[in-house]
């Protein structure tokens, strides 16, 4: 993803999910693979964390979050200066067809 990580430092991943058990599970998986993990339970907290820690290598974000959803958070994340170096992966229990339909509707709504 083009992120510059100092020698010896662990790449940092931000996990965004309103479910504490889901965050804990993902933290365990990622830490076993050598990543440093930050967590946020809302999109607003995630965007704040990314502004404060722009060297974050990646974001795993649930699309269904309280308040601002993951779709809108992803749109706002892409506007941040560090976004070109940040890999964003959406997490969802919804079908790929449902996600595509939601994205299509949002594009149409924006005109």
Coordinates of C-alpha atoms in Angstrom, one line a residue:
X1 CA 0.0 0.0 0.0
X2 CA 3.0 2.3 -0.1
X3 CA 3.1 3.0 3.6
X4 CA 6.5 3.9 5.0
X5 CA 7.1 1.9 8.2
X6 CA 10.3 2.4 10.2
X7 CA 12.6 -0.6 10.5
X8 CA 11.6 -2.8 13.3
X9 CA 8.1 -1.2 13.7
X10 CA 5.0 -3.2 13.2
X11 CA 2.5 -2.1 10.5
X12 CA -0.6 -0.6 12.2
X13 CA -4.1 -1.7 11.4
X14 CA -7.3 0.1 12.6
X15 CA -10.2 -2.3 13.3
X16 CA -13.6 -0.5 13.2
X17 CA -16.6 -2.5 14.5
X18 CA -19.3 -1.7 17.0
X19 CA -19.1 -5.3 18.2
X20 CA -16.4 -5.7 21.0
X21 CA -16.1 -9.5 20.4
X22 CA -15.5 -8.9 16.7
X23 CA -12.8 -6.3 17.4
X24 CA -11.2 -8.7 19.9
X25 CA -11.2 -11.6 17.4
X26 CA -9.7 -9.5 14.6
X27 CA -7.1 -8.1 17.1
X28 CA -6.0 -11.6 17.9
X29 CA -5.7 -12.6 14.3
X30 CA -3.8 -9.5 13.3
X31 CA -1.5 -9.5 16.2
X32 CA -0.5 -13.1 15.6
X33 CA 0.5 -12.0 12.1
X34 CA 2.7 -9.2 13.4
X35 CA 0.5 -6.2 13.2
X36 CA -0.1 -3.5 15.8
X37 CA -3.8 -2.9 16.2
X38 CA -5.9 0.1 17.1
X39 CA -9.6 -0.1 17.6
X40 CA -12.6 2.1 17.1
X41 CA -16.3 1.3 17.7
X42 CA -17.7 4.1 15.6
X43 CA -16.9 5.6 12.2
X44 CA -16.4 9.0 13.9
X45 CA -13.8 7.6 16.2
X46 CA -12.1 5.9 13.3
X47 CA -11.8 9.0 11.3
X48 CA -10.4 10.8 14.4
X49 CA -7.9 8.0 14.9
X50 CA -6.8 8.2 11.3
X51 CA -6.3 12.0 11.5
X52 CA -4.1 11.5 14.6
X53 CA -2.2 8.4 13.2
X54 CA -1.9 8.9 9.4
X55 CA 0.8 6.2 9.1
X56 CA -1.9 3.5 9.6
X57 CA -1.3 0.9 6.9
X58 CA -4.8 -0.4 6.8
X59 CA -8.4 -0.2 8.0
X60 CA -10.8 -3.1 8.5
X61 CA -14.3 -1.5 8.8
X62 CA -17.7 -2.9 9.3
X63 CA -20.2 -1.3 6.9
X64 CA -23.0 -1.3 9.5
X65 CA -22.0 1.0 12.3
X66 CA -24.1 3.2 14.6
X67 CA -24.3 6.8 13.5
X68 CA -22.2 7.3 10.4
X69 CA -22.1 4.0 8.5
X70 CA -19.0 2.4 6.9
X71 CA -20.0 3.6 3.4
X72 CA -19.9 7.2 4.4
X73 CA -16.9 6.7 6.6
X74 CA -15.0 5.2 3.6
X75 CA -16.0 8.2 1.5
X76 CA -14.6 10.6 4.2
X77 CA -11.5 8.5 4.8
X78 CA -10.6 8.8 1.1
X79 CA -10.6 12.6 1.5
X80 CA -7.9 12.4 4.2
X81 CA -4.3 13.3 3.2
X82 CA -2.9 9.9 4.1
X83 CA -5.7 7.9 2.3
X84 CA -3.6 7.2 -0.8
X85 CA -1.3 5.1 1.5
X86 CA -4.1 3.4 3.5
X87 CA -5.7 0.1 2.5
X88 CA -9.4 0.0 3.3
X89 CA -11.2 -3.4 3.6
X90 CA -15.0 -3.5 4.2
X91 CA -16.4 -6.1 6.6
X92 CA -20.0 -7.1 6.3
X93 CA -22.3 -10.0 6.8
X94 CA -24.4 -8.8 3.9
X95 CA -24.3 -10.4 0.5
X96 CA -22.1 -8.9 -2.2
X97 CA -25.3 -8.2 -4.2
X98 CA -26.7 -6.1 -1.3
X99 CA -23.5 -4.2 -0.9
X100 CA -23.4 -3.4 -4.7
X101 CA -27.0 -2.3 -4.6
X102 CA -26.4 0.0 -1.7
X103 CA -23.3 1.6 -3.5
X104 CA -25.3 2.0 -6.7
X105 CA -28.2 3.7 -4.8
X106 CA -25.7 6.1 -3.1
X107 CA -24.1 7.0 -6.4
X108 CA -27.5 7.8 -7.9
X109 CA -28.5 9.9 -4.9
X110 CA -25.3 12.0 -5.3
X111 CA -26.1 12.4 -9.0

